[in-house]
Amino acid sequence: MRLAELSARSGVSTATIKYYLREGLLHPGRLITATQAEYDEEHLRRLRLVRALIQVGRIPVNSAREVLAALQDEDLDRNRRLGTAVWALPHGPAPDETHPATEAARRGADALLDRLGWSCGRSPGEPVTAPAYGMLVPAIAALSRLGYPCAVDDLEPYARAMERIAVTDLDLVDRYETPDEQVEAAVALTVLYEPVLLSLRRLAEAEESGRRFGAR
């Protein structure tokens, strides 16, 4: 397909596609003349991923480039490619190591992971280095500082619910045929489904609140 068709099918303007090509977010098409190139379904799939990362996920171009580089690393298996790509996504500020609540929160996070049996890619005795863990610790610290429940018993039901969601996530990914498509879809769905999960949680809370506290 030519550039105009790629634009029409993807919903991305030709100017934006050219920008993605210049930035290395989209690999060049096959030259058919000195000034024209031809694109295929792989370009369309990658363009949808780039759009999910940048236009929907609001991920900076440099971070998006890191994610895409990880996806293209054929020396890694699917699990490591996905982990490396998700690692490159923005994850918020690091824990404040100067605050006394941080160390207690880290102990709580470690105890939760031990109860769940989640290795988080580490060997026994090694610290957790995953960026998502770095998000969890300050979140627990904030709960603790403000006097809200954040013990392991309080957090475990949420983690168990996340286990079920993770199964659903990867069931969606398994619908794609090739390993490359599966890894790309996993990253795109990580970005695109997070607002869906937040919205559904708030809707579910509203329903439960109505059942518990609404007018009889």
Short mmCIF file of C-alpha atoms in Angstrom, two decimals:
data_model
loop_
_atom_site.label_atom_id
_atom_site.label_comp_id
_atom_site.label_asym_id
_atom_site.label_seq_id
_atom_site.Cartn_x
_atom_site.Cartn_y
_atom_site.Cartn_z
CA MET A 1 0.00 0.00 0.00
CA ARG A 2 1.13 3.58 -0.56
CA LEU A 3 1.47 6.22 2.14
CA ALA A 4 -2.01 7.65 1.53
CA GLU A 5 -3.62 4.23 2.01
CA LEU A 6 -1.55 3.57 5.12
CA SER A 7 -2.79 6.88 6.49
CA ALA A 8 -6.41 6.12 5.64
CA ARG A 9 -6.34 2.64 7.17
CA SER A 10 -4.51 3.67 10.33
CA GLY A 11 -6.25 6.99 10.96
CA VAL A 12 -2.85 8.69 11.28
CA SER A 13 -2.10 11.68 9.05
CA THR A 14 0.61 11.39 6.40
CA ALA A 15 2.57 14.17 8.12
CA THR A 16 2.56 12.25 11.40
CA ILE A 17 3.59 9.03 9.66
CA LYS A 18 6.52 10.86 8.06
CA TYR A 19 7.46 12.16 11.50
CA TYR A 20 7.39 8.64 12.94
CA LEU A 21 9.58 7.47 10.05
CA ARG A 22 12.11 10.23 10.71
CA GLU A 23 12.17 9.43 14.43
CA GLY A 24 12.75 5.72 13.78
CA LEU A 25 9.44 4.68 15.34
CA LEU A 26 8.33 3.14 12.05
CA HIS A 27 10.70 1.26 9.77
CA PRO A 28 11.03 2.50 6.17
CA GLY A 29 8.85 1.10 3.43
CA ARG A 30 10.13 -0.68 0.33
CA LEU A 31 11.25 1.87 -2.23
CA ILE A 32 9.47 1.52 -5.56
CA THR A 33 10.71 4.81 -7.04
CA ALA A 34 13.20 7.42 -5.92
CA THR A 35 10.46 9.28 -4.03
CA GLN A 36 7.80 6.67 -3.25
CA ALA A 37 7.70 3.67 -0.94
CA GLU A 38 5.32 0.78 -0.43
CA TYR A 39 4.08 -0.31 2.99
CA ASP A 40 2.56 -3.57 4.24
CA GLU A 41 0.44 -4.99 7.05
CA GLU A 42 3.41 -5.01 9.42
CA HIS A 43 3.71 -1.23 9.01
CA LEU A 44 0.01 -0.89 9.75
CA ARG A 45 0.29 -3.02 12.89
CA ARG A 46 3.35 -1.13 14.13
CA LEU A 47 1.69 2.19 13.42
CA ARG A 48 -1.28 1.22 15.56
CA LEU A 49 1.11 0.35 18.39
CA VAL A 50 2.96 3.67 18.04
CA ARG A 51 -0.36 5.48 18.08
CA ALA A 52 -1.38 3.64 21.25
CA LEU A 53 1.88 4.55 22.95
CA ILE A 54 2.16 8.19 21.93
CA GLN A 55 -1.31 9.48 21.11
CA VAL A 56 -3.31 7.51 23.68
CA GLY A 57 -0.74 6.64 26.35
CA ARG A 58 0.95 10.06 26.10
CA ILE A 59 4.33 8.36 26.22
CA PRO A 60 7.28 10.53 25.13
CA VAL A 61 8.90 9.71 21.80
CA ASN A 62 12.18 8.67 23.45
CA SER A 63 10.38 6.23 25.75
CA ALA A 64 8.34 4.87 22.85
CA ARG A 65 11.56 4.29 20.94
CA GLU A 66 12.95 2.26 23.87
CA VAL A 67 9.78 0.16 23.99
CA LEU A 68 9.94 -0.56 20.27
CA ALA A 69 13.64 -1.42 20.44
CA ALA A 70 12.88 -4.01 23.12
CA LEU A 71 10.12 -5.51 21.00
CA GLN A 72 12.53 -5.91 18.09
CA ASP A 73 15.26 -7.65 20.12
CA GLU A 74 15.15 -11.15 18.67
CA ASP A 75 17.79 -12.38 21.12
CA LEU A 76 15.11 -12.37 23.83
CA ASP A 77 12.21 -14.77 24.22
CA ARG A 78 8.65 -13.46 24.27
CA ASN A 79 8.53 -13.17 28.05
CA ARG A 80 11.75 -11.15 28.22
CA ARG A 81 10.80 -9.01 25.23
CA LEU A 82 7.51 -8.15 26.86
CA GLY A 83 9.13 -7.53 30.25
CA THR A 84 11.81 -5.28 28.74
CA ALA A 85 9.22 -3.35 26.74
CA VAL A 86 6.91 -2.84 29.72
CA TRP A 87 9.95 -1.86 31.82
CA ALA A 88 10.57 0.99 29.36
CA LEU A 89 7.08 2.44 29.87
CA PRO A 90 6.79 5.47 32.21
CA HIS A 91 6.22 4.36 35.80
CA GLY A 92 6.00 7.52 37.88
CA PRO A 93 8.39 8.85 40.54
CA ALA A 94 10.74 6.60 42.49
CA PRO A 95 10.22 6.01 46.21
CA ASP A 96 11.45 8.74 48.55
CA GLU A 97 14.25 6.91 50.32
CA THR A 98 14.63 9.73 52.86
CA HIS A 99 11.14 9.25 54.28
CA PRO A 100 10.85 6.84 57.24
CA ALA A 101 7.62 5.36 55.85
CA THR A 102 9.39 4.08 52.74
CA GLU A 103 11.34 1.29 54.40
CA ALA A 104 8.24 0.01 56.22
CA ALA A 105 6.32 0.14 52.94
CA ARG A 106 9.06 -1.86 51.23
CA ARG A 107 8.88 -4.51 53.93
CA GLY A 108 5.12 -4.64 53.46
CA ALA A 109 5.46 -4.94 49.69
CA ASP A 110 8.02 -7.74 50.06
CA ALA A 111 5.78 -9.58 52.51
CA LEU A 112 2.88 -9.29 50.08
CA LEU A 113 4.93 -10.67 47.18
CA ASP A 114 6.15 -13.54 49.37
CA ARG A 115 2.59 -14.44 50.34
CA LEU A 116 1.51 -14.33 46.71
CA GLY A 117 4.50 -16.37 45.57
CA TRP A 118 5.40 -13.77 42.92
CA SER A 119 9.09 -13.87 41.95
CA CYS A 120 8.90 -10.71 39.81
CA GLY A 121 11.79 -12.05 37.75
CA ARG A 122 14.23 -12.24 40.66
CA SER A 123 16.18 -15.09 42.20
CA PRO A 124 15.54 -15.93 45.88
CA GLY A 125 17.13 -13.35 48.17
CA GLU A 126 17.53 -10.71 45.47
CA PRO A 127 15.75 -7.33 45.71
CA VAL A 128 12.87 -6.56 43.36
CA THR A 129 13.94 -4.07 40.68
CA ALA A 130 10.82 -3.99 38.50
CA PRO A 131 9.53 -0.43 37.92
CA ALA A 132 6.02 -1.47 38.97
CA TYR A 133 7.45 -2.43 42.38
CA GLY A 134 8.91 1.06 42.53
CA MET A 135 5.37 2.37 42.09
CA LEU A 136 3.93 0.04 44.71
CA VAL A 137 6.25 1.06 47.54
CA PRO A 138 5.42 4.81 47.58
CA ALA A 139 1.74 3.99 47.14
CA ILE A 140 1.82 1.83 50.28
CA ALA A 141 3.88 4.49 52.07
CA ALA A 142 1.26 7.14 51.24
CA LEU A 143 -1.54 4.94 52.62
CA SER A 144 0.44 4.37 55.79
CA ARG A 145 1.28 8.05 56.32
CA LEU A 146 -2.38 9.02 55.98
CA GLY A 147 -3.62 6.26 58.26
CA TYR A 148 -5.45 4.11 55.70
CA PRO A 149 -5.40 0.28 55.63
CA CYS A 150 -2.33 -1.08 53.85
CA ALA A 151 -1.36 -4.28 55.67
CA VAL A 152 -0.71 -7.43 53.67
CA ASP A 153 -4.18 -8.71 54.55
CA ASP A 154 -5.67 -5.50 53.13
CA LEU A 155 -3.68 -5.63 49.89
CA GLU A 156 -3.86 -9.35 49.15
CA PRO A 157 -7.45 -9.31 47.78
CA TYR A 158 -6.45 -6.62 45.29
CA ALA A 159 -3.43 -8.64 44.22
CA ARG A 160 -5.53 -11.78 43.77
CA ALA A 161 -7.93 -9.81 41.59
CA MET A 162 -4.95 -8.63 39.54
CA GLU A 163 -3.89 -12.24 39.02
CA ARG A 164 -7.24 -12.95 37.39
CA ILE A 165 -6.96 -9.80 35.28
CA ALA A 166 -3.47 -10.86 34.16
CA VAL A 167 -4.89 -14.16 32.92
CA THR A 168 -7.55 -12.26 30.98
CA ASP A 169 -4.89 -9.94 29.55
CA LEU A 170 -2.78 -12.78 28.21
CA ASP A 171 -5.84 -14.65 26.95
CA LEU A 172 -6.44 -11.60 24.73
CA VAL A 173 -2.83 -11.64 23.61
CA ASP A 174 -3.08 -15.32 22.68
CA ARG A 175 -5.66 -14.42 20.04
CA TYR A 176 -2.84 -13.03 17.89
CA GLU A 177 -1.08 -15.48 15.62
CA THR A 178 2.65 -14.71 15.57
CA PRO A 179 5.03 -14.07 18.51
CA ASP A 180 5.75 -10.56 17.19
CA GLU A 181 2.04 -9.75 17.06
CA GLN A 182 1.51 -11.16 20.54
CA VAL A 183 4.27 -9.09 22.14
CA GLU A 184 3.17 -5.91 20.35
CA ALA A 185 -0.44 -6.52 21.38
CA ALA A 186 0.59 -7.12 25.00
CA VAL A 187 2.31 -3.74 25.17
CA ALA A 188 -0.53 -1.92 23.40
CA LEU A 189 -3.14 -3.52 25.65
CA THR A 190 -1.13 -2.64 28.76
CA VAL A 191 -1.41 1.01 27.77
CA LEU A 192 -4.94 0.97 26.38
CA TYR A 193 -6.61 -1.14 29.05
CA GLU A 194 -5.34 0.76 32.09
CA PRO A 195 -7.97 3.52 31.71
CA VAL A 196 -10.57 0.80 31.05
CA LEU A 197 -9.67 -0.92 34.33
CA LEU A 198 -9.80 2.35 36.26
CA SER A 199 -13.18 3.22 34.77
CA LEU A 200 -14.66 -0.21 35.48
CA ARG A 201 -13.38 -0.10 39.05
CA ARG A 202 -15.13 3.21 39.68
CA LEU A 203 -18.33 2.00 38.06
CA ALA A 204 -18.25 -1.20 40.11
CA GLU A 205 -17.70 0.80 43.29
CA ALA A 206 -20.69 2.98 42.44
CA GLU A 207 -22.83 -0.13 41.96
CA GLU A 208 -21.67 -1.68 45.22
CA SER A 209 -22.16 1.61 47.06
CA GLY A 210 -25.71 1.75 45.74
CA ARG A 211 -26.39 -1.77 46.98
CA ARG A 212 -24.93 -1.12 50.43
CA PHE A 213 -25.82 2.45 51.17
CA GLY A 214 -28.47 3.47 48.64
CA ALA A 215 -32.14 3.99 49.36
CA ARG A 216 -33.97 0.77 50.01
#
